[in-house]
Structure formats: C-alpha cells, structure tokens
Amino acid sequence: MPTTERRPILLDFEKPLAELEARIKQIRELAEDNDVDVSIQICQLESRANQLRHEIFSNLTPAQRLQVARHPRRPSTLDYIQAISDEWIELHGDRRSGKDDPALVGGLARLNGRPVVMLGHQKGRDTRDNVVRNFGMASPGGYRKALRLMQHANRFNMPIFTFIDTPGAWAGLEAEEMGQGEAIAYNLREMFALDVPIICTVIGEGGSGGALGISVGDRLLMFEHAVYTVASPEACAAILWKDASRSAEAAEALKITAHDLKTLGILDQLLPEPVGGAHADPLRATEILRNALMQAMQELLQLTPPERRQQRYQKFRQIGVFAETLTEEED
C-alpha cells in the first residue's frame, strides 16, 4: 500500500531553516538528474542547516516556546504512555456521572516490570479529534476519574505518573454546574495525602488550574520547550491590557518557560528536547522521558510514605518566596 508523506507544519521562526532545507533538496535532485557530484557542497549546506537549527532552538523567546508546546504533532500523553510502558490498560469513568471524559485519560501500566498508574491530559491530532478530546480541557468528571485512579494506585502501592498538557480546565456552563472548581480543589487536597510516589511531567502546555489538578507531586519534571502558567498569555494580555495581541509581552512577564521555573525553584528537573522540539524526534524524546521517570521513581521508592508526604508538603510550602523592601519613610 503506498504511503503519503505528511507535510511539515512550520512555525514562523522555522521558515529560514525550511527554505535552506528545500534548497538542499533541490540541489541534490538536480545533481542526480545531471549526474553531477556536489557532495562537498551538500555537506557544507547540511552543516549550515544543523547550525541554524541549533541557533534557532537555543534562542527561542517565551512566546516561541509556547508555539512549540502547542505544536499539533508534539507527542501526546497516550503517545508517551504507550511508548514507555511495557503494558498499558486504559480505564474509564469517574463512577459518579456515568460518563467518561476523553480529555483526561488514565489507566494501569507496567514500567520496567513494575505496576504503576499513568494518567494525563489528551489533546487531539486534528480538528475532529480535538473536538472529541475537547482540546485537552478536562471536565469535572475527568478530574474525578483521575483521583479515582490515584486512590486505586495508593491502595495497591503503585507509583503514580501524571502528564500535563492542557490550555486549562473546561470553562463551560455545564462544567461549572458539575462542580469544576470543587473537583480540582479536592484533587489538590487528596494528592497531598497519598502515600505512593507521585511524579508529574509537563509535556506540552500546562495551563491554569486545569494543569494543577493533576500536578501535586513529589517531583515536577518539564520538557525544555513546554510551558507552565497560571493563565495563557492571550488571556493575561486581554485581562491586563484589554488587548490579546500583546500576548508575547505577557508570555515574557509570566515566566512560563522551563528555564524560568527552574530558576524560581518550582521545577525539579528540566528535560532536554531533541533539536527542533520533541515532535522532531519523538523516539529520542520518549527515551529522555523514560530515563528521567525511572530515576525519579527509584529515588522516591527509597523513602517511607511519611517521608514522601512531608517532603511533598515542604516542596509546595517553599513555592512563592518573596522579599519585602522598606520605603525611605518606613526606614
């Protein structure tokens, strides 16, 4: 059966690189058609393309990193779970509403032979799939399903892995009627009390309380080009300046990148991505993630449940440290 090659989805800042790669391809095809040896020139151009790729992705602005985090072909929660686990069984339903929320998936898995629970937000691959998945915006039932799975993990002494990738919780009228705020707040409280290791990873876009609802853990990992923010830059700009077009300015001020959060002490481990982003080399990104999760799990398993709970509590108590400055009059 013939296969069709997927056309690349280019971000604005990738266009110079795409033009250079297109030029390399054109020269190679012309050389083959005319039986001309241009291997040296091709090698030089490919070296320049690699250099340009490194330059572009090592100097991204917060707004550009947000574009990478939202890339349609960036690996999703299910992509990572199926790739890193030895065995995976998805479980459904919150046992309360009689429904299942496809925007938040979870189930039982084996990681290096050990039974674990994995769950996370799930975005779609295209418009139709995104509508089904509600663009990764979970409903109250999704957060209640997540808590049900985490309590199951706690009951049977299984480490918990969560994967964050959402613009925020679903803000629809029905979600509010079903208790969206209560569902997220309840998760926050209950996750602090769980005995088993909890390892949370921001794999793409971590937005608002929708992200935080499955982010209370012993370790917070984050991919290099992922973002984690109290509100989307577009929403922030619209609230502060009544102008969503100033989202790039808001992204800079919000400190949403992994590097910013590592500096602020919120992030425990920054995971490097393949040059070009996780979507450029999903297998390599999966390998990086799996190794980091294995290491974090082994470290946390050395602690007793009370030690894990206490460290988890102290971790969040230390977030948000500030300093007061006195005015001349007060001094």
Short mmCIF file of C-alpha atoms in Angstrom, two decimals:
data_model
loop_
_atom_site.label_atom_id
_atom_site.label_comp_id
_atom_site.label_asym_id
_atom_site.label_seq_id
_atom_site.Cartn_x
_atom_site.Cartn_y
_atom_site.Cartn_z
CA MET A 1 0.00 0.00 0.00
CA PRO A 2 1.52 3.38 -0.94
CA THR A 3 2.13 5.80 1.90
CA THR A 4 1.78 9.55 1.72
CA GLU A 5 4.41 11.70 3.38
CA ARG A 6 2.99 14.15 5.90
CA ARG A 7 3.67 17.76 5.04
CA PRO A 8 5.64 19.54 7.76
CA ILE A 9 3.85 22.09 9.90
CA LEU A 10 6.14 25.12 10.02
CA LEU A 11 6.25 27.67 12.78
CA ASP A 12 7.08 31.25 11.79
CA PHE A 13 10.63 31.18 13.13
CA GLU A 14 11.37 27.89 11.33
CA LYS A 15 10.88 29.35 7.82
CA PRO A 16 14.57 30.30 7.20
CA LEU A 17 15.55 26.74 8.11
CA ALA A 18 12.83 25.27 5.88
CA GLU A 19 13.99 27.41 2.95
CA LEU A 20 17.57 26.19 3.39
CA GLU A 21 16.48 22.55 3.61
CA ALA A 22 14.33 22.98 0.49
CA ARG A 23 17.34 24.42 -1.32
CA ILE A 24 19.48 21.42 -0.28
CA LYS A 25 16.82 19.05 -1.57
CA GLN A 26 16.57 20.92 -4.88
CA ILE A 27 20.34 20.89 -5.41
CA ARG A 28 20.53 17.17 -4.61
CA GLU A 29 17.77 16.36 -7.11
CA LEU A 30 19.36 18.49 -9.85
CA ALA A 31 22.72 16.85 -9.24
CA GLU A 32 21.22 13.37 -9.51
CA ASP A 33 19.36 14.26 -12.71
CA ASN A 34 22.51 15.63 -14.33
CA ASP A 35 24.92 13.10 -12.82
CA VAL A 36 27.00 15.80 -11.09
CA ASP A 37 28.95 15.27 -7.88
CA VAL A 38 28.07 18.05 -5.43
CA SER A 39 28.60 16.03 -2.25
CA ILE A 40 31.01 18.58 -0.79
CA GLN A 41 28.58 21.46 -1.34
CA ILE A 42 25.70 19.40 0.05
CA CYS A 43 27.75 18.56 3.13
CA GLN A 44 28.52 22.24 3.69
CA LEU A 45 24.87 23.24 3.33
CA GLU A 46 23.72 20.46 5.67
CA SER A 47 26.28 21.60 8.23
CA ARG A 48 24.92 25.12 7.91
CA ALA A 49 21.34 23.81 8.33
CA ASN A 50 22.28 21.96 11.52
CA GLN A 51 23.99 25.06 12.86
CA LEU A 52 20.97 27.20 12.03
CA ARG A 53 18.64 24.71 13.70
CA HIS A 54 20.70 24.84 16.90
CA GLU A 55 20.80 28.65 16.79
CA ILE A 56 17.05 28.94 16.34
CA PHE A 57 16.01 26.49 19.06
CA SER A 58 18.57 27.62 21.61
CA ASN A 59 17.36 31.23 21.46
CA LEU A 60 13.58 30.92 21.46
CA THR A 61 11.51 33.59 23.17
CA PRO A 62 8.80 32.54 25.67
CA ALA A 63 6.14 33.17 23.01
CA GLN A 64 8.02 30.96 20.54
CA ARG A 65 8.39 28.18 23.13
CA LEU A 66 4.64 28.39 23.59
CA GLN A 67 4.23 27.77 19.86
CA VAL A 68 6.44 24.68 20.13
CA ALA A 69 4.49 23.46 23.18
CA ARG A 70 1.27 23.75 21.17
CA HIS A 71 2.65 22.11 18.03
CA PRO A 72 -0.04 19.79 16.59
CA ARG A 73 2.45 16.94 16.14
CA ARG A 74 4.03 17.17 19.56
CA PRO A 75 3.84 13.77 21.31
CA SER A 76 0.76 13.44 23.50
CA THR A 77 0.08 11.68 26.79
CA LEU A 78 -1.06 8.48 25.06
CA ASP A 79 1.96 8.58 22.74
CA TYR A 80 4.33 8.66 25.70
CA ILE A 81 2.41 6.15 27.82
CA GLN A 82 2.26 3.56 25.05
CA ALA A 83 5.93 4.09 24.21
CA ILE A 84 7.45 3.97 27.71
CA SER A 85 5.26 1.31 29.34
CA ASP A 86 5.69 -2.44 28.98
CA GLU A 87 1.93 -2.93 29.25
CA TRP A 88 -0.99 -0.48 29.24
CA ILE A 89 -4.67 -0.88 30.08
CA GLU A 90 -6.82 2.26 29.88
CA LEU A 91 -9.59 2.61 32.45
CA HIS A 92 -12.69 4.75 32.02
CA GLY A 93 -15.29 6.61 34.02
CA ASP A 94 -15.46 8.53 37.30
CA ARG A 95 -18.05 6.17 38.87
CA ARG A 96 -20.31 9.16 39.55
CA SER A 97 -21.59 10.79 36.38
CA GLY A 98 -21.92 7.66 34.26
CA LYS A 99 -19.71 9.29 31.62
CA ASP A 100 -16.09 9.13 30.57
CA ASP A 101 -14.03 12.25 29.82
CA PRO A 102 -11.75 11.65 26.80
CA ALA A 103 -9.80 14.85 27.57
CA LEU A 104 -8.18 13.15 30.58
CA VAL A 105 -7.02 9.57 30.11
CA GLY A 106 -5.53 7.11 32.56
CA GLY A 107 -5.06 3.51 33.48
CA LEU A 108 -2.77 0.75 34.68
CA ALA A 109 0.67 0.17 33.22
CA ARG A 110 3.98 -1.53 33.85
CA LEU A 111 7.20 0.47 33.85
CA ASN A 112 10.28 -1.74 33.74
CA GLY A 113 8.08 -4.55 35.04
CA ARG A 114 6.66 -2.58 37.99
CA PRO A 115 2.88 -1.93 38.17
CA VAL A 116 2.12 1.80 38.07
CA VAL A 117 -0.75 4.16 37.31
CA MET A 118 -0.37 6.66 34.47
CA LEU A 119 -2.76 9.46 33.58
CA GLY A 120 -2.81 12.81 31.83
CA HIS A 121 -4.49 15.31 29.56
CA GLN A 122 -5.05 14.20 25.97
CA LYS A 123 -5.30 16.59 23.05
CA GLY A 124 -6.35 15.60 19.54
CA ARG A 125 -4.26 15.27 16.41
CA ASP A 126 -6.61 17.17 14.10
CA THR A 127 -9.71 19.33 14.37
CA ARG A 128 -12.13 16.41 14.52
CA ASP A 129 -10.09 14.59 17.18
CA ASN A 130 -9.65 17.81 19.15
CA VAL A 131 -13.41 18.29 19.25
CA VAL A 132 -13.79 14.77 20.67
CA ARG A 133 -11.00 15.43 23.20
CA ASN A 134 -12.28 18.95 23.92
CA PHE A 135 -8.80 20.25 23.05
CA GLY A 136 -7.39 18.60 26.19
CA MET A 137 -9.64 20.64 28.51
CA ALA A 138 -10.93 18.22 31.12
CA SER A 139 -14.36 18.30 32.76
CA PRO A 140 -15.03 17.73 36.47
CA GLY A 141 -15.62 14.07 35.59
CA GLY A 142 -12.12 13.89 34.17
CA TYR A 143 -10.53 15.11 37.40
CA ARG A 144 -12.71 12.78 39.44
CA LYS A 145 -11.65 9.90 37.20
CA ALA A 146 -8.02 10.89 37.76
CA LEU A 147 -8.49 10.90 41.52
CA ARG A 148 -10.23 7.52 41.41
CA LEU A 149 -7.21 6.08 39.59
CA MET A 150 -4.77 7.71 42.00
CA GLN A 151 -6.64 6.35 45.02
CA HIS A 152 -6.54 2.91 43.38
CA ALA A 153 -2.77 3.31 42.98
CA ASN A 154 -2.45 4.30 46.64
CA ARG A 155 -4.49 1.31 47.75
CA PHE A 156 -2.24 -1.14 45.89
CA ASN A 157 1.08 0.67 46.43
CA MET A 158 1.65 1.66 42.80
CA PRO A 159 3.65 4.80 41.87
CA ILE A 160 1.68 7.48 40.02
CA PHE A 161 2.82 9.27 36.86
CA THR A 162 0.86 12.25 35.55
CA PHE A 163 1.36 14.07 32.24
CA ILE A 164 0.23 17.68 31.92
CA ASP A 165 -0.79 19.10 28.54
CA THR A 166 -3.81 21.39 28.62
CA PRO A 167 -4.65 25.05 27.97
CA GLY A 168 -6.83 24.86 31.11
CA ALA A 169 -9.84 23.12 32.57
CA TRP A 170 -13.08 23.23 30.62
CA ALA A 171 -14.80 26.51 31.47
CA GLY A 172 -18.23 25.73 30.03
CA LEU A 173 -21.50 26.29 31.88
CA GLU A 174 -22.07 22.56 32.31
CA ALA A 175 -18.59 22.18 33.85
CA GLU A 176 -19.43 24.84 36.43
CA GLU A 177 -22.77 23.18 37.16
CA MET A 178 -20.94 19.87 37.69
CA GLY A 179 -18.52 21.46 40.17
CA GLN A 180 -15.33 22.13 38.23
CA GLY A 181 -13.71 24.20 40.97
CA GLU A 182 -14.59 21.69 43.67
CA ALA A 183 -13.26 18.77 41.64
CA ILE A 184 -9.87 20.41 41.10
CA ALA A 185 -9.61 21.66 44.70
CA TYR A 186 -10.50 18.21 46.03
CA ASN A 187 -7.74 16.66 43.91
CA LEU A 188 -5.20 19.13 45.29
CA ARG A 189 -6.04 18.21 48.86
CA GLU A 190 -6.18 14.47 48.32
CA MET A 191 -2.93 14.26 46.34
CA PHE A 192 -1.03 15.71 49.29
CA ALA A 193 -2.21 12.78 51.43
CA LEU A 194 -1.31 9.92 49.09
CA ASP A 195 1.42 7.57 50.33
CA VAL A 196 2.87 6.45 46.99
CA PRO A 197 5.40 8.33 44.83
CA ILE A 198 3.81 10.92 42.51
CA ILE A 199 5.84 12.15 39.53
CA CYS A 200 4.33 14.89 37.37
CA THR A 201 5.65 15.90 33.95
CA VAL A 202 4.65 18.92 31.86
CA ILE A 203 4.94 17.53 28.33
CA GLY A 204 3.39 20.45 26.47
CA GLU A 205 1.13 23.23 27.67
CA GLY A 206 0.40 23.42 31.39
CA GLY A 207 -2.36 25.95 31.84
CA SER A 208 -4.08 27.25 34.98
CA GLY A 209 -5.96 25.09 37.47
CA GLY A 210 -6.60 22.57 34.74
CA ALA A 211 -2.91 21.66 34.90
CA LEU A 212 -2.63 21.94 38.67
CA GLY A 213 -5.46 19.45 39.19
CA ILE A 214 -3.06 16.56 38.49
CA SER A 215 0.22 18.33 39.36
CA VAL A 216 0.62 17.93 43.12
CA GLY A 217 3.51 15.51 43.36
CA ASP A 218 6.91 14.68 44.80
CA ARG A 219 8.70 15.65 41.59
CA LEU A 220 7.80 18.09 38.83
CA LEU A 221 9.55 17.40 35.53
CA MET A 222 9.19 19.57 32.46
CA PHE A 223 10.32 19.35 28.87
CA GLU A 224 12.60 22.13 27.66
CA HIS A 225 10.04 23.70 25.31
CA ALA A 226 6.97 23.08 27.49
CA VAL A 227 5.25 25.92 29.35
CA TYR A 228 3.54 26.10 32.74
CA THR A 229 1.45 29.14 33.59
CA VAL A 230 -1.32 30.49 35.80
CA ALA A 231 -3.15 31.74 32.68
CA SER A 232 -2.50 31.67 28.96
CA PRO A 233 -0.55 34.70 27.69
CA GLU A 234 -3.53 35.59 25.47
CA ALA A 235 -5.88 35.60 28.47
CA CYS A 236 -3.40 37.51 30.58
CA ALA A 237 -2.97 40.21 27.92
CA ALA A 238 -6.72 40.50 27.48
CA ILE A 239 -7.23 40.90 31.24
CA LEU A 240 -4.38 43.33 31.93
CA TRP A 241 -4.33 45.42 28.77
CA LYS A 242 -7.64 44.57 27.08
CA ASP A 243 -5.50 43.55 24.10
CA ALA A 244 -4.82 39.88 23.36
CA SER A 245 -2.32 40.87 20.65
CA ARG A 246 0.14 41.72 23.45
CA SER A 247 0.38 38.02 24.35
CA ALA A 248 4.13 37.90 23.58
CA GLU A 249 4.71 40.62 26.16
CA ALA A 250 2.58 38.73 28.66
CA ALA A 251 4.46 35.49 27.98
CA GLU A 252 7.73 37.24 28.85
CA ALA A 253 6.34 38.68 32.08
CA LEU A 254 4.61 35.49 33.25
CA LYS A 255 7.86 33.44 33.39
CA ILE A 256 6.25 30.42 31.79
CA THR A 257 9.27 28.56 30.41
CA ALA A 258 11.05 25.58 31.94
CA HIS A 259 14.22 27.64 32.36
CA ASP A 260 12.32 30.35 34.25
CA LEU A 261 10.58 27.85 36.52
CA LYS A 262 13.82 26.04 37.24
CA THR A 263 15.36 29.34 38.33
CA LEU A 264 12.34 30.09 40.52
CA GLY A 265 12.61 26.71 42.24
CA ILE A 266 9.24 25.42 41.07
CA LEU A 267 10.65 22.88 38.65
CA ASP A 268 12.65 19.89 39.92
CA GLN A 269 14.11 18.66 36.63
CA LEU A 270 14.33 20.17 33.16
CA LEU A 271 14.26 17.56 30.39
CA PRO A 272 16.23 18.49 27.26
CA GLU A 273 14.45 18.01 23.95
CA PRO A 274 15.85 16.88 20.59
CA VAL A 275 16.91 19.82 18.44
CA GLY A 276 13.76 21.02 16.73
CA GLY A 277 11.48 20.00 19.59
CA ALA A 278 10.02 16.71 20.80
CA HIS A 279 7.92 16.41 17.62
CA ALA A 280 11.11 16.42 15.51
CA ASP A 281 12.36 13.19 17.13
CA PRO A 282 9.62 11.56 19.26
CA LEU A 283 11.63 8.40 19.89
CA ARG A 284 14.52 10.36 21.39
CA ALA A 285 12.10 12.46 23.47
CA THR A 286 10.49 9.26 24.75
CA GLU A 287 13.87 7.83 25.73
CA ILE A 288 14.74 11.01 27.65
CA LEU A 289 11.40 10.95 29.47
CA ARG A 290 11.55 7.25 30.34
CA ASN A 291 15.04 7.54 31.81
CA ALA A 292 14.03 10.56 33.91
CA LEU A 293 10.88 8.86 35.20
CA MET A 294 12.77 5.69 36.10
CA GLN A 295 15.40 7.64 38.02
CA ALA A 296 12.83 9.73 39.91
CA MET A 297 10.80 6.65 40.81
CA GLN A 298 13.82 4.78 42.15
CA GLU A 299 14.80 7.77 44.30
CA LEU A 300 11.31 8.17 45.75
CA LEU A 301 10.90 4.47 46.47
CA GLN A 302 13.81 4.73 48.88
CA LEU A 303 11.70 6.95 51.15
CA THR A 304 8.98 5.87 53.56
CA PRO A 305 5.40 7.11 52.96
CA PRO A 306 5.60 9.64 55.83
CA GLU A 307 8.89 10.97 54.45
CA ARG A 308 7.36 11.37 50.98
CA ARG A 309 4.31 13.19 52.34
CA GLN A 310 6.45 15.52 54.42
CA GLN A 311 8.79 16.32 51.53
CA ARG A 312 5.80 16.90 49.25
CA TYR A 313 4.31 19.30 51.76
CA GLN A 314 7.59 21.20 52.21
CA LYS A 315 8.10 21.38 48.45
CA PHE A 316 4.90 23.35 47.99
CA ARG A 317 5.37 25.43 51.14
CA GLN A 318 8.62 26.78 49.66
CA ILE A 319 6.99 27.96 46.43
CA GLY A 320 6.30 31.67 46.22
CA VAL A 321 9.06 33.04 48.47
CA PHE A 322 9.15 36.82 48.35
CA ALA A 323 11.11 39.67 49.91
CA GLU A 324 9.78 42.95 51.27
CA THR A 325 11.57 46.24 50.71
CA LEU A 326 11.16 49.19 53.03
CA THR A 327 10.43 52.67 51.76
CA GLU A 328 12.54 55.59 52.98
CA GLU A 329 9.72 56.71 55.29
CA GLU A 330 9.39 53.25 56.86
CA ASP A 331 13.16 53.01 57.21
#
